[in-house]
Amino acid sequence: MIYFSPRQVPELKQFTLTERAALVLQAQHLMPTPRRWLANMIKLVVLSALFVLLINVQGWYWQVLTLLAAGLSYPLLLQPVNLNLARPYIPQAVAAAKRQSDIVVNEAEHH
């Protein structure tokens, strides 16, 4: 299944928006180098295509509108790519976050 939002990932449903974002970022850091390289190359291709489209627009008004549309669509296009490439590493990120929160709770109880 292809996920378009972290909210759709079953392992992340229990977390808040900021926690989901942090867990996806953690999962991205857990990806092996070739997979991160692939993600970065996909981002580069999308960014290059948006740049080429922006260059071909005539008139400053349309260029500003195109730049605004590109800026808004960039995260919408890339979030599914990042999320689906990091998806296999989300359970590890969740487990690490739970271990970290258990450590913090245990330390707070001892003080």
PDB file of C-alpha atoms in Angstrom:
ATOM      1  CA  MET A   1       0.000   0.000   0.000  1.00  0.00           C
ATOM      2  CA  ILE A   2       1.203   3.504  -0.783  1.00  0.00           C
ATOM      3  CA  TYR A   3       0.855   6.002   2.048  1.00  0.00           C
ATOM      4  CA  PHE A   4       0.394   9.695   1.292  1.00  0.00           C
ATOM      5  CA  SER A   5       0.379  10.890   4.901  1.00  0.00           C
ATOM      6  CA  PRO A   6       1.980   9.663   8.148  1.00  0.00           C
ATOM      7  CA  ARG A   7      -1.525   9.638   9.608  1.00  0.00           C
ATOM      8  CA  GLN A   8      -2.342   6.662   7.333  1.00  0.00           C
ATOM      9  CA  VAL A   9       0.528   4.500   8.632  1.00  0.00           C
ATOM     10  CA  PRO A  10      -0.905   2.066  11.203  1.00  0.00           C
ATOM     11  CA  GLU A  11       2.132   2.247  13.522  1.00  0.00           C
ATOM     12  CA  LEU A  12       1.869   6.041  13.693  1.00  0.00           C
ATOM     13  CA  LYS A  13      -1.878   6.458  14.304  1.00  0.00           C
ATOM     14  CA  GLN A  14      -1.470   6.697  18.083  1.00  0.00           C
ATOM     15  CA  PHE A  15       0.949   9.640  17.891  1.00  0.00           C
ATOM     16  CA  THR A  16       0.400  13.369  17.538  1.00  0.00           C
ATOM     17  CA  LEU A  17       1.317  15.275  14.386  1.00  0.00           C
ATOM     18  CA  THR A  18       4.694  16.405  15.709  1.00  0.00           C
ATOM     19  CA  GLU A  19       5.495  12.953  17.083  1.00  0.00           C
ATOM     20  CA  ARG A  20       4.632  11.375  13.711  1.00  0.00           C
ATOM     21  CA  ALA A  21       6.904  13.851  11.918  1.00  0.00           C
ATOM     22  CA  ALA A  22       9.746  13.106  14.344  1.00  0.00           C
ATOM     23  CA  LEU A  23       9.272   9.346  13.958  1.00  0.00           C
ATOM     24  CA  VAL A  24       9.286   9.550  10.157  1.00  0.00           C
ATOM     25  CA  LEU A  25      12.457  11.646  10.336  1.00  0.00           C
ATOM     26  CA  GLN A  26      13.996   9.066  12.682  1.00  0.00           C
ATOM     27  CA  ALA A  27      13.003   6.286  10.260  1.00  0.00           C
ATOM     28  CA  GLN A  28      14.640   8.220   7.417  1.00  0.00           C
ATOM     29  CA  HIS A  29      17.867   8.354   9.423  1.00  0.00           C
ATOM     30  CA  LEU A  30      17.656   4.585   9.928  1.00  0.00           C
ATOM     31  CA  MET A  31      17.509   3.968   6.165  1.00  0.00           C
ATOM     32  CA  PRO A  32      20.668   2.493   4.657  1.00  0.00           C
ATOM     33  CA  THR A  33      22.775   4.771   2.485  1.00  0.00           C
ATOM     34  CA  PRO A  34      21.626   3.419  -0.917  1.00  0.00           C
ATOM     35  CA  ARG A  35      17.999   3.947   0.040  1.00  0.00           C
ATOM     36  CA  ARG A  36      18.709   7.500   1.261  1.00  0.00           C
ATOM     37  CA  TRP A  37      20.597   8.139  -1.970  1.00  0.00           C
ATOM     38  CA  LEU A  38      17.556   6.970  -3.950  1.00  0.00           C
ATOM     39  CA  ALA A  39      15.283   9.273  -1.937  1.00  0.00           C
ATOM     40  CA  ASN A  40      17.604  12.219  -2.549  1.00  0.00           C
ATOM     41  CA  MET A  41      17.803  11.466  -6.281  1.00  0.00           C
ATOM     42  CA  ILE A  42      14.009  11.373  -6.533  1.00  0.00           C
ATOM     43  CA  LYS A  43      13.864  14.733  -4.743  1.00  0.00           C
ATOM     44  CA  LEU A  44      16.445  16.117  -7.156  1.00  0.00           C
ATOM     45  CA  VAL A  45      14.474  14.950 -10.191  1.00  0.00           C
ATOM     46  CA  VAL A  46      11.239  16.505  -8.860  1.00  0.00           C
ATOM     47  CA  LEU A  47      13.005  19.745  -7.966  1.00  0.00           C
ATOM     48  CA  SER A  48      14.696  19.898 -11.377  1.00  0.00           C
ATOM     49  CA  ALA A  49      11.391  19.346 -13.165  1.00  0.00           C
ATOM     50  CA  LEU A  50       9.755  22.125 -11.136  1.00  0.00           C
ATOM     51  CA  PHE A  51      12.678  24.435 -11.934  1.00  0.00           C
ATOM     52  CA  VAL A  52      12.437  23.699 -15.681  1.00  0.00           C
ATOM     53  CA  LEU A  53       8.716  24.416 -15.597  1.00  0.00           C
ATOM     54  CA  LEU A  54       9.379  27.690 -13.801  1.00  0.00           C
ATOM     55  CA  ILE A  55      11.964  28.806 -16.366  1.00  0.00           C
ATOM     56  CA  ASN A  56       9.565  28.246 -19.272  1.00  0.00           C
ATOM     57  CA  VAL A  57       6.857  30.502 -17.821  1.00  0.00           C
ATOM     58  CA  GLN A  58       6.654  33.924 -19.489  1.00  0.00           C
ATOM     59  CA  GLY A  59       5.907  37.095 -17.492  1.00  0.00           C
ATOM     60  CA  TRP A  60       6.849  37.913 -13.941  1.00  0.00           C
ATOM     61  CA  TYR A  61       3.252  37.575 -12.642  1.00  0.00           C
ATOM     62  CA  TRP A  62       2.959  34.012 -13.933  1.00  0.00           C
ATOM     63  CA  GLN A  63       6.462  33.205 -12.705  1.00  0.00           C
ATOM     64  CA  VAL A  64       5.528  34.306  -9.185  1.00  0.00           C
ATOM     65  CA  LEU A  65       2.334  32.228  -9.295  1.00  0.00           C
ATOM     66  CA  THR A  66       4.239  29.238 -10.663  1.00  0.00           C
ATOM     67  CA  LEU A  67       6.926  29.626  -8.007  1.00  0.00           C
ATOM     68  CA  LEU A  68       4.250  29.766  -5.297  1.00  0.00           C
ATOM     69  CA  ALA A  69       2.501  26.690  -6.718  1.00  0.00           C
ATOM     70  CA  ALA A  70       5.826  24.837  -6.959  1.00  0.00           C
ATOM     71  CA  GLY A  71       6.706  25.752  -3.381  1.00  0.00           C
ATOM     72  CA  LEU A  72       3.360  24.502  -2.129  1.00  0.00           C
ATOM     73  CA  SER A  73       3.357  21.332  -4.212  1.00  0.00           C
ATOM     74  CA  TYR A  74       6.947  20.336  -3.436  1.00  0.00           C
ATOM     75  CA  PRO A  75       6.181  18.877   0.029  1.00  0.00           C
ATOM     76  CA  LEU A  76       2.966  17.313  -1.264  1.00  0.00           C
ATOM     77  CA  LEU A  77       4.900  15.498  -3.984  1.00  0.00           C
ATOM     78  CA  LEU A  78       7.813  14.419  -1.825  1.00  0.00           C
ATOM     79  CA  GLN A  79       6.161  13.439   1.448  1.00  0.00           C
ATOM     80  CA  PRO A  80       4.771  10.198  -0.022  1.00  0.00           C
ATOM     81  CA  VAL A  81       8.200   9.363  -1.492  1.00  0.00           C
ATOM     82  CA  ASN A  82       9.966   9.938   1.840  1.00  0.00           C
ATOM     83  CA  LEU A  83       7.269   8.172   3.813  1.00  0.00           C
ATOM     84  CA  ASN A  84       7.140   5.066   1.637  1.00  0.00           C
ATOM     85  CA  LEU A  85      10.913   4.705   1.413  1.00  0.00           C
ATOM     86  CA  ALA A  86      11.202   5.080   5.211  1.00  0.00           C
ATOM     87  CA  ARG A  87       8.169   2.858   5.894  1.00  0.00           C
ATOM     88  CA  PRO A  88      10.141  -0.353   6.660  1.00  0.00           C
ATOM     89  CA  TYR A  89      12.104   1.515   9.347  1.00  0.00           C
ATOM     90  CA  ILE A  90       9.136   3.101  11.135  1.00  0.00           C
ATOM     91  CA  PRO A  91       8.661   0.181  13.587  1.00  0.00           C
ATOM     92  CA  GLN A  92      12.316   0.546  14.642  1.00  0.00           C
ATOM     93  CA  ALA A  93      11.852   4.289  15.125  1.00  0.00           C
ATOM     94  CA  VAL A  94       8.688   3.724  17.190  1.00  0.00           C
ATOM     95  CA  ALA A  95      10.439   1.124  19.353  1.00  0.00           C
ATOM     96  CA  ALA A  96      13.390   3.472  19.924  1.00  0.00           C
ATOM     97  CA  ALA A  97      11.045   6.321  20.863  1.00  0.00           C
ATOM     98  CA  LYS A  98       9.156   4.099  23.320  1.00  0.00           C
ATOM     99  CA  ARG A  99      12.424   2.949  24.904  1.00  0.00           C
ATOM    100  CA  GLN A 100      13.507   6.577  25.222  1.00  0.00           C
ATOM    101  CA  SER A 101      10.214   7.602  26.833  1.00  0.00           C
ATOM    102  CA  ASP A 102      10.454   4.646  29.258  1.00  0.00           C
ATOM    103  CA  ILE A 103      13.950   5.767  30.273  1.00  0.00           C
ATOM    104  CA  VAL A 104      12.731   9.319  30.882  1.00  0.00           C
ATOM    105  CA  VAL A 105       9.763   8.079  32.940  1.00  0.00           C
ATOM    106  CA  ASN A 106      11.970   5.765  35.005  1.00  0.00           C
ATOM    107  CA  GLU A 107      14.471   8.552  35.697  1.00  0.00           C
ATOM    108  CA  ALA A 108      11.658  10.899  36.735  1.00  0.00           C
ATOM    109  CA  GLU A 109      10.279   8.296  39.159  1.00  0.00           C
ATOM    110  CA  HIS A 110      13.659   7.843  40.821  1.00  0.00           C
ATOM    111  CA  HIS A 111      14.069  11.579  41.531  1.00  0.00           C
TER     112      HIS A 111
END
